[in-house]
Amino acid sequence: MADGHRLLLENARQVVLVCARGERFLARDALRSLAVLEGASLVVGTDGFIKAIGPADAIQKQFSEETFQERIDCSGKCILPGLVDAHTHPVWAGERVHEFAMKLAGATYMDIHQAGGGINFTVERTRQASEEELFSSFQQRLGCMMRAGTTLVECKSGYGLSLETELKMLRVIERARRELDISISATYCGAHSVPKCSFSARHSQRQPRCARMDEPSESLPIGGKTATEAADDIINNHLPKLKELGRNGEIHVDNIDVFCEKGVFDLDSTRRILQSGKDIGLQINFHGDELHPMKAAELGVELGAQAISHLEEVSDEGIAAMAAARCSAVLLPTTAYMLRLKQPRARKMLDEGVIVALGSDFNPNAYCFAMPMVMHLACVNMRMSMPEALAAATINAAYALGKSHTHGSLEVGKRGDLIIINSSRWEHLIYQFGGHHELIDYVIAKGKVIYKK
């Protein structure tokens, strides 16, 4: 079997090639770049990489003398690239279902934050949780993502805000990277918030005094840190420790993220943190222009960011700058939907040539595992076409993570990450809102079947 191949996927009704000409991202005309092979087969080698894609009869002839560990009959079915989730916060303790009721009653994100909820609520409980407890819940969440078709996911820390807890979260992410089949891009997000209040879980029903999110970040330094002091701590303590652990092979971190927002980290603090992360080899991939127009997009382009997320309040100048710099926009339709925010201007970004990617933004505040639902929302609420949404959830999301050379499309030489859906047309994966559990028959990651219906 050593000379054989791992998988033969035979006779698919459709095989969807997101990048028909080997593109590493799609900025315009996703429909022209998306090719659909009818009656095709695909071969994955024992090394987990794609070896051949083509007409079923040609593949059968080419590999007639070869052996396979597994053959899957895909007659009447569609093969698509594994989905890529470019923005998640999946390591935390303490659900916030009670906040959903507050939001439905009219409370804003800032109202909840003032009442001791939001990020600070999760930080308190994540600090209290053991590493094993965090890994167990993280593994379950990744399993839900995989069953919904995700084979590469960006995972952030950020519910620690102290070096000890941030490292605990990153160790959990590193363990998952080593032990699980899903591919992970790890992000250090220690600048997720400035901790301005502290309260015990046993007093969670009380309303602690906290600084308002929309106050200047230098005011009310509750708990001993202003935003400037928090930035100094990250630059002088967190990042040198990450560099040391990376050099020793203990923790691998790909990206650095900062929540650039009014009352959190301003442009100056954001610039200092991101540049310091870049100086130790981290890729810049950060939150910006979500609740207020911060000119984060312009800052990201200035610093050479790979990607910027949210962008509900991005300026026209920021969009133009991102397009020129080939900086990816990671749009999060679940967040705008659940928080009732203004929708990101996906249509303008696409028309101007921005590389638009999608993410679920899975977190206690936006509880969604499923990229098929994210794509549906992107089409309905952000007016993306289905080919644009598929490209945004595959090749462009991989590009946002710096991995489009290995992930995000079905091409010879790329990772064998794919999904098989029980439908004669690939569009059903987006069209059937919430129907992905019935549609997805197989999820394959690194050439291994990780889910079979």
CSV table of C-alpha atoms in Angstrom, one decimal:
chain,number,residue,atom,x,y,z
A,1,MET,CA,0.0,0.0,0.0
A,2,ALA,CA,3.0,2.3,0.4
A,3,ASP,CA,3.1,3.0,-3.3
A,4,GLY,CA,-0.7,3.5,-3.5
A,5,HIS,CA,-2.9,6.4,-2.8
A,6,ARG,CA,-5.2,7.3,0.0
A,7,LEU,CA,-8.4,8.3,-1.6
A,8,LEU,CA,-10.2,8.1,-5.0
A,9,LEU,CA,-13.4,10.2,-5.2
A,10,GLU,CA,-15.2,8.9,-8.3
A,11,ASN,CA,-17.8,10.1,-10.7
A,12,ALA,CA,-18.8,13.3,-9.0
A,13,ARG,CA,-21.7,15.2,-10.6
A,14,GLN,CA,-19.7,18.4,-10.0
A,15,VAL,CA,-16.2,19.2,-8.8
A,16,VAL,CA,-15.9,22.9,-8.0
A,17,LEU,CA,-12.6,24.5,-8.9
A,18,VAL,CA,-12.7,27.9,-7.2
A,19,CYS,CA,-9.5,28.9,-8.9
A,20,ALA,CA,-9.7,27.8,-12.4
A,21,ARG,CA,-6.3,29.4,-13.3
A,22,GLY,CA,-4.4,28.8,-10.1
A,23,GLU,CA,-5.2,32.1,-8.5
A,24,ARG,CA,-4.0,32.8,-5.0
A,25,PHE,CA,-6.9,35.1,-4.3
A,26,LEU,CA,-9.9,36.5,-6.2
A,27,ALA,CA,-10.5,40.2,-6.1
A,28,ARG,CA,-12.9,40.5,-9.0
A,29,ASP,CA,-15.0,38.3,-11.3
A,30,ALA,CA,-15.2,35.3,-9.0
A,31,LEU,CA,-17.8,33.8,-11.4
A,32,ARG,CA,-15.3,33.7,-14.3
A,33,SER,CA,-12.6,32.1,-12.1
A,34,LEU,CA,-15.0,29.5,-10.7
A,35,ALA,CA,-15.0,26.4,-12.9
A,36,VAL,CA,-17.2,23.4,-12.5
A,37,LEU,CA,-16.1,20.0,-13.8
A,38,GLU,CA,-19.0,17.7,-14.7
A,39,GLY,CA,-18.5,13.9,-14.2
A,40,ALA,CA,-15.1,14.2,-12.6
A,41,SER,CA,-12.9,12.3,-10.2
A,42,LEU,CA,-10.2,13.3,-7.7
A,43,VAL,CA,-7.2,11.5,-6.2
A,44,VAL,CA,-5.5,12.3,-2.9
A,45,GLY,CA,-2.2,10.7,-2.1
A,46,THR,CA,-1.0,9.1,1.2
A,47,ASP,CA,0.8,12.4,2.0
A,48,GLY,CA,-2.6,14.1,2.2
A,49,PHE,CA,-2.1,16.2,-1.0
A,50,ILE,CA,-4.2,16.3,-4.1
A,51,LYS,CA,-2.6,14.3,-7.0
A,52,ALA,CA,-5.1,14.5,-9.8
A,53,ILE,CA,-8.4,16.1,-10.8
A,54,GLY,CA,-10.1,15.5,-14.1
A,55,PRO,CA,-12.8,13.7,-16.1
A,56,ALA,CA,-13.7,10.4,-14.5
A,57,ASP,CA,-12.8,8.3,-17.5
A,58,ALA,CA,-9.4,9.9,-17.8
A,59,ILE,CA,-8.6,9.5,-14.0
A,60,GLN,CA,-9.7,5.9,-14.2
A,61,LYS,CA,-7.4,5.2,-17.1
A,62,GLN,CA,-4.5,7.1,-15.5
A,63,PHE,CA,-4.8,5.2,-12.2
A,64,SER,CA,-6.0,1.8,-13.4
A,65,GLU,CA,-3.0,0.0,-12.0
A,66,GLU,CA,-3.0,2.0,-8.7
A,67,THR,CA,-4.3,0.9,-5.3
A,68,PHE,CA,-6.3,3.1,-2.9
A,69,GLN,CA,-7.0,2.9,0.8
A,70,GLU,CA,-10.6,4.1,0.2
A,71,ARG,CA,-12.8,4.7,-2.8
A,72,ILE,CA,-15.9,7.0,-2.5
A,73,ASP,CA,-18.6,6.9,-5.1
A,74,CYS,CA,-19.7,10.5,-5.6
A,75,SER,CA,-22.3,9.8,-8.3
A,76,GLY,CA,-24.9,12.6,-8.2
A,77,LYS,CA,-22.9,14.5,-5.6
A,78,CYS,CA,-20.7,17.6,-5.6
A,79,ILE,CA,-17.1,18.0,-4.4
A,80,LEU,CA,-16.1,21.4,-3.0
A,81,PRO,CA,-13.0,22.8,-1.4
A,82,GLY,CA,-13.0,22.5,2.4
A,83,LEU,CA,-14.3,25.7,3.9
A,84,VAL,CA,-12.0,28.2,5.6
A,85,ASP,CA,-13.1,30.2,8.6
A,86,ALA,CA,-10.9,33.3,8.7
A,87,HIS,CA,-12.0,34.8,12.1
A,88,THR,CA,-13.0,33.0,15.3
A,89,HIS,CA,-12.7,33.2,19.1
A,90,PRO,CA,-13.3,29.6,20.1
A,91,VAL,CA,-11.3,29.2,23.4
A,92,TRP,CA,-13.3,30.5,26.4
A,93,ALA,CA,-15.3,29.5,29.4
A,94,GLY,CA,-18.7,31.0,30.5
A,95,GLU,CA,-21.5,31.2,28.0
A,96,ARG,CA,-23.4,34.5,27.6
A,97,VAL,CA,-26.8,33.3,26.6
A,98,HIS,CA,-28.4,35.8,29.1
A,99,GLU,CA,-26.9,38.6,27.0
A,100,PHE,CA,-28.9,37.6,24.0
A,101,ALA,CA,-32.1,38.3,25.9
A,102,MET,CA,-30.6,41.7,26.8
A,103,LYS,CA,-29.8,42.5,23.2
A,104,LEU,CA,-33.3,41.5,22.1
A,105,ALA,CA,-34.7,43.9,24.8
A,106,GLY,CA,-32.7,46.7,23.2
A,107,ALA,CA,-29.4,46.7,25.0
A,108,THR,CA,-26.4,47.7,22.9
A,109,TYR,CA,-23.0,46.1,22.9
A,110,MET,CA,-21.8,49.1,25.0
A,111,ASP,CA,-24.8,48.8,27.4
A,112,ILE,CA,-23.8,45.2,28.1
A,113,HIS,CA,-20.2,46.0,28.5
A,114,GLN,CA,-21.0,48.7,31.1
A,115,ALA,CA,-23.1,46.2,33.1
A,116,GLY,CA,-20.1,44.0,33.5
A,117,GLY,CA,-20.9,41.7,30.6
A,118,GLY,CA,-19.2,41.3,27.2
A,119,ILE,CA,-15.6,40.5,27.0
A,120,ASN,CA,-14.9,41.1,30.7
A,121,PHE,CA,-17.5,38.5,31.7
A,122,THR,CA,-15.8,35.9,29.6
A,123,VAL,CA,-12.3,36.9,30.7
A,124,GLU,CA,-13.3,36.3,34.3
A,125,ARG,CA,-14.5,32.8,33.7
A,126,THR,CA,-11.7,31.9,31.2
A,127,ARG,CA,-9.1,32.9,33.9
A,128,GLN,CA,-10.9,30.6,36.3
A,129,ALA,CA,-11.1,27.6,33.9
A,130,SER,CA,-8.4,24.9,33.9
A,131,GLU,CA,-6.4,24.2,30.7
A,132,GLU,CA,-8.1,20.8,30.4
A,133,GLU,CA,-11.6,22.4,30.7
A,134,LEU,CA,-10.7,24.9,28.0
A,135,PHE,CA,-9.3,22.2,25.7
A,136,SER,CA,-12.4,20.0,26.1
A,137,SER,CA,-14.8,22.7,25.1
A,138,PHE,CA,-12.5,23.9,22.3
A,139,GLN,CA,-12.3,20.4,20.9
A,140,GLN,CA,-16.1,20.1,20.9
A,141,ARG,CA,-16.5,23.4,19.1
A,142,LEU,CA,-13.9,22.5,16.5
A,143,GLY,CA,-15.9,19.2,15.9
A,144,CYS,CA,-19.0,21.3,15.2
A,145,MET,CA,-17.1,23.4,12.8
A,146,MET,CA,-15.7,20.4,11.0
A,147,ARG,CA,-19.1,18.8,10.6
A,148,ALA,CA,-20.3,22.0,9.0
A,149,GLY,CA,-17.5,21.8,6.4
A,150,THR,CA,-14.6,23.8,7.9
A,151,THR,CA,-11.2,22.3,7.4
A,152,LEU,CA,-9.0,25.4,8.2
A,153,VAL,CA,-9.8,27.8,11.0
A,154,GLU,CA,-8.2,30.9,12.5
A,155,CYS,CA,-8.3,30.7,16.3
A,156,LYS,CA,-7.6,33.6,18.6
A,157,SER,CA,-6.6,34.0,22.2
A,158,GLY,CA,-7.9,37.2,23.8
A,159,TYR,CA,-10.1,36.2,26.8
A,160,GLY,CA,-7.1,36.3,29.1
A,161,LEU,CA,-5.8,39.8,29.0
A,162,SER,CA,-3.0,38.7,31.3
A,163,LEU,CA,0.1,36.9,30.2
A,164,GLU,CA,-0.7,33.8,32.2
A,165,THR,CA,-4.2,33.3,30.8
A,166,GLU,CA,-3.2,34.3,27.2
A,167,LEU,CA,-0.5,31.6,27.3
A,168,LYS,CA,-3.0,29.1,28.7
A,169,MET,CA,-5.2,29.8,25.7
A,170,LEU,CA,-2.4,29.6,23.2
A,171,ARG,CA,-1.3,26.2,24.7
A,172,VAL,CA,-4.8,24.9,24.2
A,173,ILE,CA,-4.7,26.1,20.6
A,174,GLU,CA,-1.3,24.5,20.1
A,175,ARG,CA,-2.4,21.2,21.5
A,176,ALA,CA,-5.4,21.2,19.1
A,177,ARG,CA,-3.1,22.0,16.2
A,178,ARG,CA,-0.9,19.0,17.1
A,179,GLU,CA,-3.6,16.5,18.0
A,180,LEU,CA,-6.6,17.2,15.7
A,181,ASP,CA,-7.1,16.8,12.0
A,182,ILE,CA,-8.4,20.3,11.3
A,183,SER,CA,-5.8,22.9,10.2
A,184,ILE,CA,-5.4,25.9,12.6
A,185,SER,CA,-4.0,29.4,12.2
A,186,ALA,CA,-3.2,30.7,15.7
A,187,THR,CA,-3.6,34.3,16.6
A,188,TYR,CA,-2.4,36.2,19.7
A,189,CYS,CA,-5.1,38.7,20.6
A,190,GLY,CA,-3.9,39.8,24.0
A,191,ALA,CA,-5.1,43.4,23.0
A,192,HIS,CA,-8.7,42.3,22.8
A,193,SER,CA,-9.8,44.7,25.6
A,194,VAL,CA,-8.4,46.9,28.4
A,195,PRO,CA,-9.6,45.2,31.6
A,196,LYS,CA,-11.2,48.0,33.5
A,197,CYS,CA,-13.2,46.1,36.0
A,198,SER,CA,-13.0,42.8,37.8
A,199,PHE,CA,-15.7,40.8,39.4
A,200,SER,CA,-16.1,37.4,40.8
A,201,ALA,CA,-18.3,34.7,39.2
A,202,ARG,CA,-20.2,34.4,42.5
A,203,HIS,CA,-21.3,38.0,42.1
A,204,SER,CA,-22.1,37.8,38.4
A,205,GLN,CA,-25.7,39.1,39.0
A,206,ARG,CA,-24.4,42.4,40.4
A,207,GLN,CA,-23.5,45.3,38.2
A,208,PRO,CA,-19.9,46.2,38.8
A,209,ARG,CA,-18.6,49.7,38.1
A,210,CYS,CA,-16.8,49.7,34.8
A,211,ALA,CA,-15.5,52.4,32.5
A,212,ARG,CA,-17.8,53.1,29.5
A,213,MET,CA,-16.5,51.7,26.3
A,214,ASP,CA,-17.0,55.0,24.6
A,215,GLU,CA,-14.9,56.9,27.1
A,216,PRO,CA,-11.3,57.9,26.3
A,217,SER,CA,-9.1,54.8,27.0
A,218,GLU,CA,-6.9,56.8,29.3
A,219,SER,CA,-9.7,57.5,31.8
A,220,LEU,CA,-10.8,55.5,34.8
A,221,PRO,CA,-7.8,53.1,35.1
A,222,ILE,CA,-9.7,50.6,37.2
A,223,GLY,CA,-7.5,47.5,37.9
A,224,GLY,CA,-4.3,49.3,37.5
A,225,LYS,CA,-3.9,49.7,33.7
A,226,THR,CA,-4.8,52.3,31.1
A,227,ALA,CA,-4.7,51.4,27.5
A,228,THR,CA,-1.2,52.7,27.2
A,229,GLU,CA,0.0,50.7,30.1
A,230,ALA,CA,-1.8,47.6,28.7
A,231,ALA,CA,0.0,48.2,25.4
A,232,ASP,CA,3.3,48.6,27.2
A,233,ASP,CA,2.8,45.3,29.0
A,234,ILE,CA,2.0,43.5,25.8
A,235,ILE,CA,5.1,44.9,24.0
A,236,ASN,CA,7.5,44.5,26.9
A,237,ASN,CA,6.3,41.2,28.4
A,238,HIS,CA,3.8,39.2,26.3
A,239,LEU,CA,5.5,39.4,22.9
A,240,PRO,CA,9.0,38.7,24.1
A,241,LYS,CA,7.6,35.6,25.9
A,242,LEU,CA,5.8,34.5,22.7
A,243,LYS,CA,9.1,34.9,20.7
A,244,GLU,CA,10.9,32.7,23.3
A,245,LEU,CA,8.3,30.0,23.3
A,246,GLY,CA,8.2,30.0,19.5
A,247,ARG,CA,11.9,29.8,19.2
A,248,ASN,CA,11.8,26.8,21.6
A,249,GLY,CA,9.0,25.1,19.6
A,250,GLU,CA,6.6,25.1,22.4
A,251,ILE,CA,3.9,27.4,21.0
A,252,HIS,CA,3.5,28.4,17.3
A,253,VAL,CA,1.6,31.7,16.7
A,254,ASP,CA,0.9,32.9,13.2
A,255,ASN,CA,-0.9,36.2,13.6
A,256,ILE,CA,-1.2,39.2,15.9
A,257,ASP,CA,-4.6,40.9,16.5
A,258,VAL,CA,-5.6,44.2,18.3
A,259,PHE,CA,-9.2,45.5,18.9
A,260,CYS,CA,-8.7,48.9,17.4
A,261,GLU,CA,-11.8,50.7,18.7
A,262,LYS,CA,-12.8,53.9,20.5
A,263,GLY,CA,-12.4,53.4,24.2
A,264,VAL,CA,-10.3,50.3,23.7
A,265,PHE,CA,-7.0,50.6,21.8
A,266,ASP,CA,-6.6,53.8,19.8
A,267,LEU,CA,-4.6,54.1,16.6
A,268,ASP,CA,-1.3,54.9,18.4
A,269,SER,CA,-1.5,51.9,20.8
A,270,THR,CA,-2.7,49.7,18.0
A,271,ARG,CA,0.2,50.8,15.8
A,272,ARG,CA,2.8,50.1,18.5
A,273,ILE,CA,1.4,46.7,19.3
A,274,LEU,CA,1.0,45.5,15.7
A,275,GLN,CA,4.5,46.8,14.7
A,276,SER,CA,6.0,45.0,17.7
A,277,GLY,CA,4.3,41.8,16.7
A,278,LYS,CA,5.4,42.2,13.1
A,279,ASP,CA,9.0,42.7,14.4
A,280,ILE,CA,9.0,39.2,15.9
A,281,GLY,CA,7.6,37.6,12.8
A,282,LEU,CA,3.8,37.7,13.3
A,283,GLN,CA,1.4,38.4,10.5
A,284,ILE,CA,-0.9,41.4,11.1
A,285,ASN,CA,-4.5,40.4,11.1
A,286,PHE,CA,-6.6,42.7,13.3
A,287,HIS,CA,-10.1,44.1,14.2
A,288,GLY,CA,-10.8,47.5,12.8
A,289,ASP,CA,-13.5,50.1,12.0
A,290,GLU,CA,-16.3,48.0,13.6
A,291,LEU,CA,-18.2,50.4,15.9
A,292,HIS,CA,-16.6,53.7,15.0
A,293,PRO,CA,-14.7,54.9,11.9
A,294,MET,CA,-11.1,54.6,13.3
A,295,LYS,CA,-9.1,54.7,10.0
A,296,ALA,CA,-7.9,51.3,11.0
A,297,ALA,CA,-7.9,50.2,7.3
A,298,GLU,CA,-5.5,53.0,6.5
A,299,LEU,CA,-3.3,52.0,9.4
A,300,GLY,CA,-3.3,48.4,8.4
A,301,VAL,CA,-2.2,49.2,4.9
A,302,GLU,CA,0.6,51.4,6.3
A,303,LEU,CA,1.8,48.5,8.5
A,304,GLY,CA,1.6,45.9,5.7
A,305,ALA,CA,-1.3,44.0,7.3
A,306,GLN,CA,-2.4,40.7,5.6
A,307,ALA,CA,-6.0,41.2,6.7
A,308,ILE,CA,-8.4,43.4,8.6
A,309,SER,CA,-11.7,42.2,10.1
A,310,HIS,CA,-15.1,43.7,10.7
A,311,LEU,CA,-14.9,47.0,8.7
A,312,GLU,CA,-18.5,48.0,9.2
A,313,GLU,CA,-17.4,51.6,9.5
A,314,VAL,CA,-14.5,51.6,7.0
A,315,SER,CA,-14.0,54.8,5.0
A,316,ASP,CA,-13.9,55.0,1.2
A,317,GLU,CA,-10.2,55.9,1.4
A,318,GLY,CA,-9.6,52.8,3.5
A,319,ILE,CA,-11.3,50.6,0.9
A,320,ALA,CA,-9.2,52.1,-1.9
A,321,ALA,CA,-6.0,51.6,0.2
A,322,MET,CA,-6.8,48.0,0.9
A,323,ALA,CA,-7.6,47.2,-2.7
A,324,ALA,CA,-4.3,48.7,-3.8
A,325,ALA,CA,-2.3,46.9,-1.1
A,326,ARG,CA,-4.0,43.6,-1.6
A,327,CYS,CA,-4.9,43.6,2.1
A,328,SER,CA,-7.8,41.2,2.7
A,329,ALA,CA,-11.1,42.3,4.2
A,330,VAL,CA,-12.5,39.6,6.5
A,331,LEU,CA,-16.2,40.3,6.8
A,332,LEU,CA,-18.3,38.9,9.5
A,333,PRO,CA,-22.0,38.8,8.6
A,334,THR,CA,-23.0,37.0,11.7
A,335,THR,CA,-21.8,39.8,13.9
A,336,ALA,CA,-23.6,42.5,12.0
A,337,TYR,CA,-26.7,40.3,12.0
A,338,MET,CA,-26.7,39.5,15.7
A,339,LEU,CA,-25.6,42.9,17.0
A,340,ARG,CA,-27.9,44.7,14.5
A,341,LEU,CA,-24.9,46.7,13.2
A,342,LYS,CA,-24.6,48.3,9.8
A,343,GLN,CA,-23.7,45.7,7.2
A,344,PRO,CA,-20.1,45.9,5.9
A,345,ARG,CA,-20.1,47.4,2.4
A,346,ALA,CA,-19.1,44.2,0.7
A,347,ARG,CA,-20.4,45.2,-2.7
A,348,LYS,CA,-18.3,48.4,-2.8
A,349,MET,CA,-15.2,46.5,-1.7
A,350,LEU,CA,-15.7,43.8,-4.3
A,351,ASP,CA,-16.3,46.4,-7.0
A,352,GLU,CA,-13.1,48.2,-6.1
A,353,GLY,CA,-11.1,45.0,-6.1
A,354,VAL,CA,-10.7,44.3,-2.4
A,355,ILE,CA,-9.9,40.7,-1.5
A,356,VAL,CA,-13.0,39.8,0.4
A,357,ALA,CA,-12.9,36.9,2.9
A,358,LEU,CA,-15.5,35.6,5.3
A,359,GLY,CA,-15.4,34.4,8.9
A,360,SER,CA,-18.0,33.2,11.4
A,361,ASP,CA,-16.6,35.3,14.3
A,362,PHE,CA,-17.6,32.4,16.5
A,363,ASN,CA,-17.5,33.7,20.1
A,364,PRO,CA,-19.9,34.0,23.1
A,365,ASN,CA,-21.4,37.0,21.4
A,366,ALA,CA,-21.9,35.5,18.0
A,367,TYR,CA,-22.5,31.8,18.4
A,368,CYS,CA,-22.3,30.3,14.9
A,369,PHE,CA,-20.2,27.4,13.9
A,370,ALA,CA,-21.3,27.0,10.3
A,371,MET,CA,-19.7,28.7,7.3
A,372,PRO,CA,-22.5,27.7,5.0
A,373,MET,CA,-24.8,29.9,7.1
A,374,VAL,CA,-22.2,32.7,7.0
A,375,MET,CA,-22.1,32.5,3.2
A,376,HIS,CA,-25.9,32.6,3.0
A,377,LEU,CA,-26.0,35.7,5.2
A,378,ALA,CA,-23.3,37.3,3.1
A,379,CYS,CA,-25.4,36.8,0.0
A,380,VAL,CA,-28.7,38.0,1.4
A,381,ASN,CA,-27.5,40.8,3.7
A,382,MET,CA,-24.3,42.0,2.0
A,383,ARG,CA,-25.5,41.3,-1.6
A,384,MET,CA,-22.6,39.0,-2.5
A,385,SER,CA,-23.2,36.5,-5.3
A,386,MET,CA,-22.9,32.8,-4.5
A,387,PRO,CA,-19.6,32.4,-6.4
A,388,GLU,CA,-18.2,35.5,-4.5
A,389,ALA,CA,-19.3,34.0,-1.2
A,390,LEU,CA,-17.8,30.6,-2.0
A,391,ALA,CA,-14.5,32.3,-3.0
A,392,ALA,CA,-14.6,34.4,0.2
A,393,ALA,CA,-15.1,31.3,2.3
A,394,THR,CA,-12.3,29.3,0.6
A,395,ILE,CA,-9.4,30.8,-1.4
A,396,ASN,CA,-9.8,34.4,-0.1
A,397,ALA,CA,-10.1,33.2,3.5
A,398,ALA,CA,-7.0,31.1,3.1
A,399,TYR,CA,-5.3,34.2,1.6
A,400,ALA,CA,-6.3,36.2,4.7
A,401,LEU,CA,-4.4,33.7,6.8
A,402,GLY,CA,-1.4,33.5,4.5
A,403,LYS,CA,-2.2,30.0,3.5
A,404,SER,CA,-3.7,30.2,0.0
A,405,HIS,CA,-0.7,28.5,-1.5
A,406,THR,CA,-1.7,25.3,0.3
A,407,HIS,CA,-5.4,25.7,1.2
A,408,GLY,CA,-8.6,27.1,-0.1
A,409,SER,CA,-9.1,25.4,-3.5
A,410,LEU,CA,-9.0,22.0,-5.2
A,411,GLU,CA,-5.7,22.0,-7.1
A,412,VAL,CA,-3.0,19.4,-7.7
A,413,GLY,CA,-0.3,19.9,-5.1
A,414,LYS,CA,-2.6,21.5,-2.5
A,415,ARG,CA,-3.8,20.0,0.8
A,416,GLY,CA,-6.6,17.4,0.4
A,417,ASP,CA,-9.2,19.4,2.2
A,418,LEU,CA,-12.7,19.0,0.7
A,419,ILE,CA,-16.4,18.3,1.3
A,420,ILE,CA,-18.8,16.1,-0.5
A,421,ILE,CA,-22.5,17.2,-0.5
A,422,ASN,CA,-25.4,15.1,-1.5
A,423,SER,CA,-26.8,17.4,-4.2
A,424,SER,CA,-26.5,17.7,-8.0
A,425,ARG,CA,-25.6,21.4,-7.7
A,426,TRP,CA,-23.0,23.0,-5.5
A,427,GLU,CA,-25.1,26.1,-4.8
A,428,HIS,CA,-27.4,24.1,-2.5
A,429,LEU,CA,-24.7,24.5,0.2
A,430,ILE,CA,-25.5,28.2,0.3
A,431,TYR,CA,-29.1,28.1,-0.8
A,432,GLN,CA,-30.4,25.8,1.9
A,433,PHE,CA,-30.1,28.0,5.0
A,434,GLY,CA,-29.4,25.8,7.9
A,435,GLY,CA,-29.6,22.7,5.7
A,436,HIS,CA,-25.9,21.9,5.7
A,437,HIS,CA,-26.2,19.0,8.2
A,438,GLU,CA,-28.4,17.1,5.8
A,439,LEU,CA,-26.3,18.0,2.7
A,440,ILE,CA,-22.8,17.3,3.9
A,441,ASP,CA,-22.0,13.6,3.4
A,442,TYR,CA,-18.2,13.7,3.9
A,443,VAL,CA,-15.7,16.1,5.3
A,444,ILE,CA,-12.1,15.3,4.4
A,445,ALA,CA,-9.1,17.1,5.9
A,446,LYS,CA,-5.4,16.4,5.1
A,447,GLY,CA,-6.7,13.6,2.9
A,448,LYS,CA,-8.4,11.8,5.8
A,449,VAL,CA,-12.2,11.4,6.2
A,450,ILE,CA,-12.9,13.3,9.4
A,451,TYR,CA,-16.7,13.2,9.1
A,452,LYS,CA,-19.0,10.8,7.4
A,453,LYS,CA,-22.8,11.3,7.7
